[in-house]
mmCIF file of C-alpha atoms in Angstrom:
data_model
loop_
_atom_site.group_PDB
_atom_site.id
_atom_site.type_symbol
_atom_site.label_atom_id
_atom_site.label_comp_id
_atom_site.label_asym_id
_atom_site.label_seq_id
_atom_site.Cartn_x
_atom_site.Cartn_y
_atom_site.Cartn_z
ATOM 1 C CA MET A 1329 134.529 247.202 148.958
ATOM 2 C CA ASP A 1330 134.649 243.562 150.034
ATOM 3 C CA PRO A 1331 134.349 240.898 147.327
ATOM 4 C CA PRO A 1332 130.782 239.674 146.806
ATOM 5 C CA ILE A 1333 129.598 236.379 148.267
ATOM 6 C CA VAL A 1334 128.094 233.745 145.972
ATOM 7 C CA TYR A 1335 124.965 231.945 147.209
ATOM 8 C CA ILE A 1336 124.026 228.826 145.258
ATOM 9 C CA GLU A 1337 120.686 227.071 145.504
ATOM 10 C CA ARG A 1338 120.438 223.275 145.582
ATOM 11 C CA GLU A 1339 119.331 222.612 141.996
ATOM 12 C CA PRO A 1340 121.995 224.605 140.145
ATOM 13 C CA PHE A 1341 124.722 223.235 142.437
ATOM 14 C CA SER A 1342 123.539 219.677 141.717
ATOM 15 C CA ASP A 1343 123.132 220.381 137.986
ATOM 16 C CA MET A 1344 126.729 221.592 137.722
ATOM 17 C CA LEU A 1345 128.016 218.551 139.638
ATOM 18 C CA MET A 1346 126.021 216.206 137.374
ATOM 19 C CA ALA A 1347 127.355 217.910 134.235
ATOM 20 C CA ALA A 1348 130.950 217.420 135.437
ATOM 21 C CA VAL A 1349 130.298 213.732 136.182
ATOM 22 C CA ASP A 1350 128.429 213.223 132.882
ATOM 23 C CA THR A 1351 131.434 214.302 130.797
ATOM 24 C CA PHE A 1352 134.160 213.095 133.193
ATOM 25 C CA ARG A 1353 137.631 213.029 131.588
ATOM 26 C CA LYS A 1354 136.395 215.735 129.227
ATOM 27 C CA GLU A 1355 135.261 219.231 130.161
ATOM 28 C CA CYS A 1356 131.628 220.143 130.673
ATOM 29 C CA PHE A 1357 130.149 223.562 129.950
ATOM 30 C CA GLY A 1358 126.994 225.468 130.801
ATOM 31 C CA TYR A 1359 125.438 228.733 131.917
ATOM 32 C CA PHE A 1360 123.923 229.788 135.208
ATOM 33 C CA PHE A 1361 121.289 232.362 136.014
ATOM 34 C CA GLY A 1362 120.323 234.475 138.979
ATOM 35 C CA SER A 1363 120.863 237.899 140.432
ATOM 36 C CA LYS A 1364 123.871 240.182 140.726
ATOM 37 C CA PRO A 1365 125.063 242.300 143.656
ATOM 38 C CA THR A 1366 123.105 245.455 144.413
ATOM 39 C CA LYS A 1367 123.992 248.485 146.492
ATOM 40 C CA ASN A 1368 122.061 246.912 149.399
ATOM 41 C CA LYS A 1369 123.334 243.331 149.087
ATOM 42 C CA ASN A 1370 126.866 242.496 147.956
ATOM 43 C CA ALA A 1371 126.084 238.984 146.734
ATOM 44 C CA PHE A 1372 125.411 236.911 143.662
ATOM 45 C CA LEU A 1373 122.570 234.371 143.842
ATOM 46 C CA ILE A 1374 122.711 231.425 141.451
ATOM 47 C CA LYS A 1375 119.145 230.144 140.988
ATOM 48 C CA ASN A 1376 119.387 227.935 137.910
ATOM 49 C CA ALA A 1377 121.971 226.259 135.680
ATOM 50 C CA ILE A 1378 121.844 224.537 132.302
ATOM 51 C CA ALA A 1379 124.524 222.308 130.839
ATOM 52 C CA ILE A 1380 125.266 222.649 127.127
ATOM 53 C CA GLN A 1381 126.377 219.171 126.170
ATOM 54 C CA ASN A 1382 125.430 218.465 122.533
ATOM 55 C CA THR A 1383 126.554 221.485 120.522
ATOM 56 C CA ILE A 1384 130.051 221.994 121.881
ATOM 57 C CA LYS A 1385 133.441 220.642 120.944
ATOM 58 C CA ARG A 1386 135.153 219.167 123.952
ATOM 59 C CA ALA A 1387 138.540 217.795 124.832
ATOM 60 C CA ASN A 1388 140.244 216.958 128.104
ATOM 61 C CA THR A 1389 141.692 220.441 128.491
ATOM 62 C CA GLU A 1390 139.235 222.689 126.684
ATOM 63 C CA VAL A 1391 135.671 223.145 125.596
ATOM 64 C CA LYS A 1392 134.435 225.355 122.772
ATOM 65 C CA VAL A 1393 130.856 226.447 122.223
ATOM 66 C CA SER A 1394 130.092 226.403 118.510
ATOM 67 C CA LYS A 1395 129.589 229.820 116.959
ATOM 68 C CA GLY A 1396 125.981 229.016 116.040
ATOM 69 C CA CYS A 1397 125.113 227.730 119.502
ATOM 70 C CA GLY A 1398 126.690 230.759 121.149
ATOM 71 C CA GLN A 1399 124.785 233.147 118.909
ATOM 72 C CA ARG A 1400 121.463 231.348 119.434
ATOM 73 C CA LEU A 1401 121.829 231.278 123.212
ATOM 74 C CA ASP A 1402 123.082 234.864 123.455
ATOM 75 C CA GLY A 1403 120.044 235.885 121.393
ATOM 76 C CA ILE A 1404 117.680 234.132 123.806
ATOM 77 C CA PHE A 1405 119.450 235.546 126.868
ATOM 78 C CA SER A 1406 119.327 239.106 125.515
ATOM 79 C CA LYS A 1407 115.713 238.846 124.319
ATOM 80 C CA TYR A 1408 114.438 237.398 127.604
ATOM 81 C CA PRO A 1409 116.679 238.800 130.364
ATOM 82 C CA GLY A 1410 113.849 238.534 132.901
ATOM 83 C CA LEU A 1411 113.452 234.802 132.206
ATOM 84 C CA TYR A 1412 117.138 234.043 131.697
ATOM 85 C CA PRO A 1413 119.232 236.481 133.755
ATOM 86 C CA ALA A 1414 122.575 234.953 132.727
ATOM 87 C CA ILE A 1415 125.312 235.977 135.145
ATOM 88 C CA GLY A 1416 128.025 233.507 134.239
ATOM 89 C CA TYR A 1417 129.121 230.150 132.968
ATOM 90 C CA PHE A 1418 130.619 226.980 134.402
ATOM 91 C CA HIS A 1419 133.013 224.351 133.158
ATOM 92 C CA SER A 1420 135.033 221.490 134.585
ATOM 93 C CA HIS A 1421 138.735 220.728 134.766
ATOM 94 C CA PRO A 1422 138.830 216.901 134.913
ATOM 95 C CA GLU A 1423 141.784 214.722 135.738
ATOM 96 C CA TRP A 1424 143.432 213.175 132.721
ATOM 97 C CA GLY A 1425 145.472 210.056 133.387
ATOM 98 C CA SER A 1426 147.943 210.917 136.115
ATOM 99 C CA ILE A 1427 147.467 214.668 135.546
ATOM 100 C CA PRO A 1428 145.057 216.110 138.094
ATOM 101 C CA GLY A 1429 142.601 218.788 137.067
ATOM 102 C CA SER A 1430 142.969 222.273 138.482
ATOM 103 C CA HIS A 1431 140.479 224.314 140.467
ATOM 104 C CA GLU A 1432 142.087 227.521 139.197
ATOM 105 C CA MET A 1433 141.296 229.459 136.029
ATOM 106 C CA SER A 1434 143.697 228.814 133.164
ATOM 107 C CA ASP A 1435 145.070 231.577 130.942
ATOM 108 C CA ASP A 1436 142.524 230.504 128.287
ATOM 109 C CA ASP A 1437 139.729 230.738 130.887
ATOM 110 C CA ILE A 1438 140.801 234.272 131.795
ATOM 111 C CA LEU A 1439 140.901 235.296 128.129
ATOM 112 C CA GLU A 1440 137.486 233.726 127.461
ATOM 113 C CA MET A 1441 135.918 235.447 130.459
ATOM 114 C CA SER A 1442 137.534 238.757 129.480
ATOM 115 C CA ASN A 1443 135.825 238.525 126.083
ATOM 116 C CA SER A 1444 132.402 237.603 127.477
ATOM 117 C CA ASP A 1445 129.647 239.394 129.371
ATOM 118 C CA SER A 1446 129.985 236.972 132.292
ATOM 119 C CA GLU A 1447 130.640 238.567 135.665
ATOM 120 C CA ILE A 1448 131.543 235.312 137.380
ATOM 121 C CA ALA A 1449 132.606 231.813 136.352
ATOM 122 C CA VAL A 1450 132.512 228.458 138.109
ATOM 123 C CA VAL A 1451 135.390 225.988 137.769
ATOM 124 C CA LEU A 1452 134.765 222.420 138.907
ATOM 125 C CA LYS A 1453 137.912 220.357 139.410
ATOM 126 C CA ILE A 1454 136.862 216.696 139.267
ATOM 127 C CA SER A 1455 138.973 213.615 139.925
ATOM 128 C CA SER A 1456 138.454 209.955 140.758
ATOM 129 C CA ARG A 1457 137.984 209.113 144.421
ATOM 130 C CA LYS A 1458 140.556 206.490 145.276
ATOM 131 C CA ARG A 1459 140.017 206.309 149.013
ATOM 132 C CA GLU A 1460 137.472 207.297 151.631
ATOM 133 C CA ARG A 1461 134.846 209.905 151.094
ATOM 134 C CA LEU A 1462 135.636 213.510 151.951
ATOM 135 C CA ASP A 1463 133.177 215.677 153.815
ATOM 136 C CA TRP A 1464 132.004 218.752 151.947
ATOM 137 C CA ILE A 1465 133.813 221.709 153.479
ATOM 138 C CA SER A 1466 134.536 225.351 152.756
ATOM 139 C CA LYS A 1467 138.110 225.855 151.588
ATOM 140 C CA PRO A 1468 140.355 228.766 152.621
ATOM 141 C CA ASP A 1469 140.175 230.186 149.061
ATOM 142 C CA GLY A 1470 136.372 230.510 149.320
ATOM 143 C CA GLY A 1471 135.454 227.433 147.277
ATOM 144 C CA VAL A 1472 134.004 224.161 148.548
ATOM 145 C CA ARG A 1473 135.288 220.605 148.246
ATOM 146 C CA GLY A 1474 133.987 217.110 148.884
ATOM 147 C CA SER A 1475 133.056 213.661 147.593
ATOM 148 C CA TYR A 1476 130.332 213.200 145.014
ATOM 149 C CA GLY A 1477 129.811 209.525 144.272
ATOM 150 C CA ASP A 1478 133.102 208.137 143.013
ATOM 151 C CA TYR A 1479 134.597 211.598 142.538
ATOM 152 C CA ILE A 1480 136.272 214.396 144.464
ATOM 153 C CA VAL A 1481 135.054 217.828 143.363
ATOM 154 C CA ASP A 1482 136.486 221.271 144.075
ATOM 155 C CA PHE A 1483 133.889 223.953 143.292
ATOM 156 C CA ASN A 1484 135.251 227.497 142.913
ATOM 157 C CA VAL A 1485 133.663 230.738 141.712
ATOM 158 C CA TYR A 1486 135.804 233.486 140.205
ATOM 159 C CA ARG A 1487 135.491 237.054 139.026
ATOM 160 C CA LEU A 1488 138.156 239.024 137.210
ATOM 161 C CA ILE A 1489 139.735 242.041 138.875
ATOM 162 C CA ILE A 1490 142.331 244.488 137.577
ATOM 163 C CA GLU A 1491 145.695 244.402 139.326
ATOM 164 C CA ASP A 1492 148.781 246.102 137.884
ATOM 165 C CA ASN A 1493 146.863 246.708 134.618
ATOM 166 C CA GLN A 1494 146.209 242.978 134.278
ATOM 167 C CA LYS A 1495 143.018 240.965 134.649
ATOM 168 C CA ILE A 1496 143.485 238.313 137.299
ATOM 169 C CA PRO A 1497 140.977 235.864 138.802
ATOM 170 C CA GLU A 1498 139.727 236.383 142.335
ATOM 171 C CA SER A 1499 138.161 233.398 144.105
ATOM 172 C CA LEU A 1500 134.881 234.283 145.813
ATOM 173 C CA GLN A 1501 133.259 232.831 148.935
ATOM 174 C CA VAL A 1502 130.704 230.118 148.043
ATOM 175 C CA ILE A 1503 127.683 229.574 150.292
ATOM 176 C CA ALA A 1504 125.606 226.435 149.647
ATOM 177 C CA LEU A 1505 125.000 225.240 153.184
ATOM 178 C CA SER A 1506 121.848 223.145 152.804
ATOM 179 C CA VAL A 1507 123.101 221.140 149.828
ATOM 180 C CA LEU A 1508 126.516 220.556 151.437
ATOM 181 C CA LYS A 1509 124.822 219.371 154.620
ATOM 182 C CA ASP A 1510 122.634 216.977 152.597
ATOM 183 C CA LEU A 1511 125.606 215.676 150.594
ATOM 184 C CA ASN A 1512 127.551 214.994 153.798
ATOM 185 C CA LYS A 1513 124.561 213.176 155.261
ATOM 186 C CA ALA A 1514 124.192 211.046 152.113
ATOM 187 C CA ASN A 1515 127.944 210.330 152.011
ATOM 188 C CA LYS A 1516 127.788 208.857 155.530
ATOM 189 C CA LYS A 1517 125.279 206.160 154.467
#
């Protein structure tokens, strides 16, 4: 079976970008909600996202949700799955000094996702924009990339697959056409 496609509505895409900018030089973290693939439609749909900014411990290369926060949120998600159909989480990989962030999942990211109920995860690589603006485009790996204010953002969605008895990340195709079109139009002004 082909890998699923990931459709992202305007608001959650923008919310994830804002979270990455808000905590720039440190990682952001949050959850997103929507629907999973079905036998009739092989696609995820991300309809909403919330950033968790106050109850986490963050550094430039990692972010940890406190045990209490994680338990409280997991309790809400499991009690109200119709209201909060959590399908994954997002976090950023910001540049730090001369070290660029990465749009790929780290070994810690893979371990964290392996130990969670998340089916997919978003990684936002964010770095300072030093030159001209970049148009938002689809990348060959399935992610999207472009300028957002004074930043360059790579937006990738991953799921874990088993290959040679090992869990490895697989980058999925991201579809967010209307928001990318609007961002490109705004970037030209």
